[in-house]
Coordinates of C-alpha atoms in Angstrom, one line a residue:
M1 CA 103.9 118.1 71.8
K2 CA 105.8 118.8 75.0
K3 CA 102.5 118.1 77.0
I4 CA 102.4 114.6 75.1
N5 CA 105.9 114.1 75.3
S6 CA 105.4 114.7 79.5
E7 CA 102.5 112.4 79.7
F8 CA 104.5 109.5 78.6
Y9 CA 108.0 110.7 79.8
D10 CA 108.4 106.8 81.4
L11 CA 107.0 105.1 78.3
Q12 CA 110.5 104.1 76.8
I13 CA 112.0 102.8 79.9
R14 CA 108.7 100.7 80.5
I15 CA 108.6 99.3 77.2
I16 CA 112.3 98.0 77.3
S17 CA 112.1 96.5 80.9
G18 CA 108.5 95.1 79.9
L19 CA 109.8 93.2 76.9
V20 CA 112.9 92.2 78.6
F21 CA 111.1 90.5 81.5
G22 CA 108.2 89.2 79.3
A23 CA 110.4 87.6 76.8
L24 CA 112.2 86.1 79.4
G25 CA 109.0 84.5 81.2
L26 CA 107.3 83.5 78.3
F27 CA 110.4 81.7 77.0
S28 CA 110.8 79.9 80.1
L29 CA 107.3 79.1 80.4
A30 CA 107.3 77.9 76.9
L31 CA 110.2 75.7 77.8
G32 CA 107.9 73.7 80.5
G33 CA 108.9 71.5 82.7
L34 CA 110.9 72.1 85.7
I35 CA 112.4 75.4 83.9
A36 CA 109.5 77.0 84.1
T37 CA 108.4 75.7 87.3
V38 CA 111.9 77.4 88.6
F39 CA 110.8 80.6 87.0
L40 CA 107.6 80.4 88.8
A41 CA 109.6 79.6 92.0
F42 CA 111.6 82.7 91.6
C43 CA 108.8 84.5 90.8
L44 CA 107.1 83.7 94.1
A45 CA 110.2 84.1 96.1
V46 CA 110.5 87.7 94.9
L47 CA 106.8 88.4 95.5
G48 CA 107.1 87.2 99.0
W49 CA 110.1 89.2 99.5
E50 CA 108.5 92.4 98.0
I51 CA 105.4 92.0 100.3
L52 CA 107.8 91.7 103.6
Y53 CA 109.5 94.9 102.2
I54 CA 106.1 96.8 101.8
F55 CA 105.0 95.7 105.2
S56 CA 108.5 96.6 107.0
N57 CA 108.8 100.0 105.1
G58 CA 111.7 99.1 103.1
N59 CA 113.2 97.7 106.1
V60 CA 112.9 93.8 105.8
V61 CA 116.4 93.3 104.0
D62 CA 118.6 92.2 107.2
T63 CA 116.0 90.3 109.0
R64 CA 115.6 86.7 109.6
V65 CA 112.2 86.5 108.1
G66 CA 113.3 88.5 104.9
K67 CA 115.8 85.4 104.6
I68 CA 113.9 82.4 105.6
I69 CA 110.5 83.2 103.6
P70 CA 111.5 83.9 100.0
I71 CA 113.4 80.5 100.6
I72 CA 110.0 78.8 101.7
L73 CA 108.1 80.1 99.2
F74 CA 110.7 79.3 96.0
L75 CA 110.4 75.7 97.3
V76 CA 106.4 75.5 97.1
P77 CA 106.1 75.6 93.3
I78 CA 109.1 73.0 92.8
L79 CA 107.4 70.7 95.4
N80 CA 103.9 71.1 93.8
F81 CA 105.8 70.3 90.6
Y82 CA 106.9 67.1 92.1
D83 CA 102.9 66.5 93.3
F84 CA 104.5 66.6 97.2
Y85 CA 101.3 68.2 98.7
P86 CA 101.9 67.2 102.2
V87 CA 105.4 69.0 102.1
I88 CA 103.6 72.0 100.9
I89 CA 101.2 71.8 103.9
L90 CA 103.8 71.6 106.4
L91 CA 105.6 74.8 104.7
S92 CA 102.3 76.7 104.6
T93 CA 101.9 75.8 108.2
A94 CA 105.7 76.7 109.0
L95 CA 105.1 80.0 107.1
A96 CA 101.8 80.7 109.0
S97 CA 103.3 80.1 112.3
T98 CA 106.3 82.9 111.2
F99 CA 103.7 85.5 111.3
Y100 CA 101.1 84.2 114.1
S101 CA 102.9 85.9 117.0
E102 CA 102.8 89.5 115.2
S103 CA 99.1 88.8 114.3
K104 CA 99.5 90.2 110.7
V105 CA 96.3 88.9 109.1
L106 CA 96.8 91.0 106.3
K107 CA 100.3 90.1 105.8
M108 CA 99.5 86.3 105.7
F109 CA 96.5 86.9 103.4
C110 CA 99.0 88.7 101.0
M111 CA 101.4 85.9 101.1
L112 CA 98.8 83.2 100.4
Y113 CA 96.9 85.5 97.7
V114 CA 100.5 85.3 95.9
S115 CA 101.3 81.7 96.5
L116 CA 97.8 80.6 95.3
S117 CA 97.9 82.5 92.5
V118 CA 101.2 81.4 91.1
L119 CA 100.4 77.7 92.1
M120 CA 97.1 78.2 90.0
F121 CA 99.3 79.6 87.2
Q122 CA 101.3 76.5 87.5
E123 CA 97.9 74.4 87.4
I124 CA 97.2 76.3 84.0
L125 CA 100.6 75.5 82.6
F126 CA 100.6 71.6 83.5
S127 CA 96.8 70.3 84.2
E128 CA 95.9 67.7 82.2
K129 CA 92.2 69.0 82.3
L130 CA 93.2 71.6 79.9
L131 CA 94.0 71.3 76.1
H132 CA 96.8 73.8 74.8
N133 CA 97.8 74.5 78.2
F134 CA 100.3 77.2 77.0
Y135 CA 97.7 78.8 74.4
N136 CA 95.7 79.1 77.8
L137 CA 98.4 80.9 79.5
L138 CA 98.7 83.2 76.8
L139 CA 95.1 83.9 76.8
V140 CA 95.4 85.4 80.6
V141 CA 98.7 87.1 80.0
G142 CA 97.7 88.5 77.0
A143 CA 94.2 90.0 78.2
V144 CA 95.8 91.3 81.4
A145 CA 98.6 93.2 79.4
S146 CA 96.3 94.3 77.2
S147 CA 94.3 95.7 79.8
D148 CA 97.4 97.6 81.3
I149 CA 98.6 99.1 77.9
G150 CA 95.0 100.4 76.9
G151 CA 94.6 101.7 80.5
Y152 CA 97.7 103.4 80.3
F153 CA 97.4 105.0 77.3
F154 CA 93.5 105.8 77.4
G155 CA 94.1 107.1 80.5
R156 CA 97.1 109.3 79.6
I157 CA 95.7 110.5 76.4
V158 CA 91.8 110.9 77.3
G159 CA 92.4 111.9 81.1
G160 CA 88.9 112.7 83.0
P161 CA 87.5 111.9 86.2
K162 CA 89.5 109.3 88.7
I163 CA 88.1 106.5 90.0
Y164 CA 89.4 106.6 93.5
K165 CA 92.0 109.2 93.6
S166 CA 93.1 108.6 97.2
I167 CA 94.2 105.0 96.4
S168 CA 95.4 105.4 92.9
P169 CA 95.7 108.9 91.9
N170 CA 96.4 108.2 88.3
K171 CA 93.6 105.7 87.6
T172 CA 90.8 107.2 85.4
W173 CA 87.4 105.8 84.0
A174 CA 88.6 106.2 80.6
G175 CA 91.8 104.4 81.1
S176 CA 89.8 101.6 82.9
L177 CA 87.1 101.2 79.9
G178 CA 90.0 101.5 77.5
G179 CA 91.9 98.8 79.4
V180 CA 88.6 96.5 79.2
L181 CA 88.3 97.1 75.3
C182 CA 91.8 96.3 74.9
S183 CA 91.3 93.1 76.7
V184 CA 88.3 91.8 74.8
I185 CA 90.1 92.7 71.4
A186 CA 93.0 90.7 72.7
C187 CA 90.6 87.7 73.7
L188 CA 89.0 87.8 70.5
L189 CA 92.1 87.4 68.6
I190 CA 93.4 84.9 70.7
S191 CA 90.0 82.7 70.8
P192 CA 90.4 81.3 67.4
L193 CA 93.0 79.0 68.9
F194 CA 90.4 77.6 71.2
D195 CA 87.2 77.6 69.1
H196 CA 85.5 79.9 71.7
S197 CA 82.4 82.0 70.6
L198 CA 82.4 85.5 70.0
S199 CA 80.5 86.1 73.1
W200 CA 82.7 83.8 75.3
A201 CA 85.8 85.4 74.2
C202 CA 83.9 88.9 75.0
F203 CA 82.9 87.6 78.5
L204 CA 86.6 86.4 79.2
G205 CA 88.3 90.1 77.9
F206 CA 85.6 91.6 80.2
V207 CA 86.2 89.5 83.5
L208 CA 89.7 89.4 83.0
A209 CA 90.2 93.0 82.7
V210 CA 88.0 93.9 85.5
S211 CA 90.0 91.3 87.7
A212 CA 93.2 92.8 86.6
Q213 CA 92.2 96.4 87.6
A214 CA 91.0 95.2 90.9
G215 CA 94.1 93.6 91.6
D216 CA 96.0 96.5 90.7
F217 CA 93.7 98.6 93.1
F218 CA 94.4 96.1 95.8
E219 CA 98.1 96.6 95.3
S220 CA 97.8 100.1 95.1
W221 CA 95.7 100.2 98.4
L222 CA 98.3 98.1 100.1
K223 CA 101.3 100.5 99.3
R224 CA 99.3 103.5 100.3
K225 CA 98.5 101.8 103.7
F226 CA 102.0 101.5 104.3
K227 CA 103.3 104.5 102.6
M228 CA 105.7 103.1 100.0
K229 CA 105.7 103.9 96.2
D230 CA 106.8 100.8 94.7
S231 CA 107.2 97.2 96.0
G232 CA 110.6 97.0 94.8
V233 CA 113.2 98.2 92.3
L234 CA 113.9 95.1 90.2
L235 CA 112.0 96.1 86.9
P236 CA 112.9 99.8 85.8
G237 CA 109.9 102.1 85.0
H238 CA 107.7 99.4 86.9
G239 CA 108.9 99.1 90.5
G240 CA 109.0 95.4 91.5
F241 CA 107.3 92.3 90.4
F242 CA 104.0 92.9 92.6
D243 CA 103.7 96.3 90.7
R244 CA 104.2 94.5 87.2
L245 CA 102.2 91.3 88.0
D246 CA 99.7 92.6 90.3
G247 CA 96.7 92.4 87.7
L248 CA 97.9 89.1 86.5
L249 CA 97.9 87.7 90.1
A250 CA 93.9 88.3 90.5
A251 CA 93.2 87.2 87.2
V252 CA 94.8 83.9 87.2
P253 CA 92.7 82.6 90.0
V254 CA 89.1 84.1 88.0
Y255 CA 90.3 82.2 84.7
C256 CA 91.0 79.0 86.6
G257 CA 87.4 79.2 88.3
L258 CA 85.9 79.9 85.1
V259 CA 87.6 77.2 83.0
F260 CA 87.6 74.2 85.6
F261 CA 84.3 74.9 87.1
M262 CA 82.1 76.5 84.4

């Protein structure tokens, strides 16, 4: 019993903080319009700050860049909501020029990565090309969350060989397969809202789980590279927003590619 308890020592705080953040997020997104946009803008601003936090080994707080970049990123989804595309291009150019002198290609990639992912999330929520926009959002979030939950429990209970110990020492093959299984089940449960075939639902569950796990590994690699344990401290039991949303940030562009181009 003690061994089982030790495997889940952080579960309670993870559940509480995850439920609070998830409920707040889904409520804001369900309201739609400017409220949902402001929530996404806030998330993007925090993600940008956390990327700077990782790259600076936690010393970004008092820097000029640490104050300016989150403000720029906060404006991007709001301007996109009002179709101010030229302004977004100008802001992106300003953002790029901030890093040019430092030659931080990886940093720039990370900024563009989270920005484009949030904008694609916004596209899923508001695009007129999709039917049942909020249901599409629920499908992606549900699949990724199920993959995370399945990976956590299967990994802790079954254990077994590690996937890539030097990057993510706690990730096991059992956890990965369990995550895929739970993601597929989630898509099967949600698919009746779209009249999806069983084969398409299974395909979505598999692809979204693999994408989410790839995003998780990328963020783990990034933190290892800069010797950071967490991307932030805003979500107890999880770390930062980047720690919690890493899988979703990778899965959303993949889902957009599937629903808009297939």
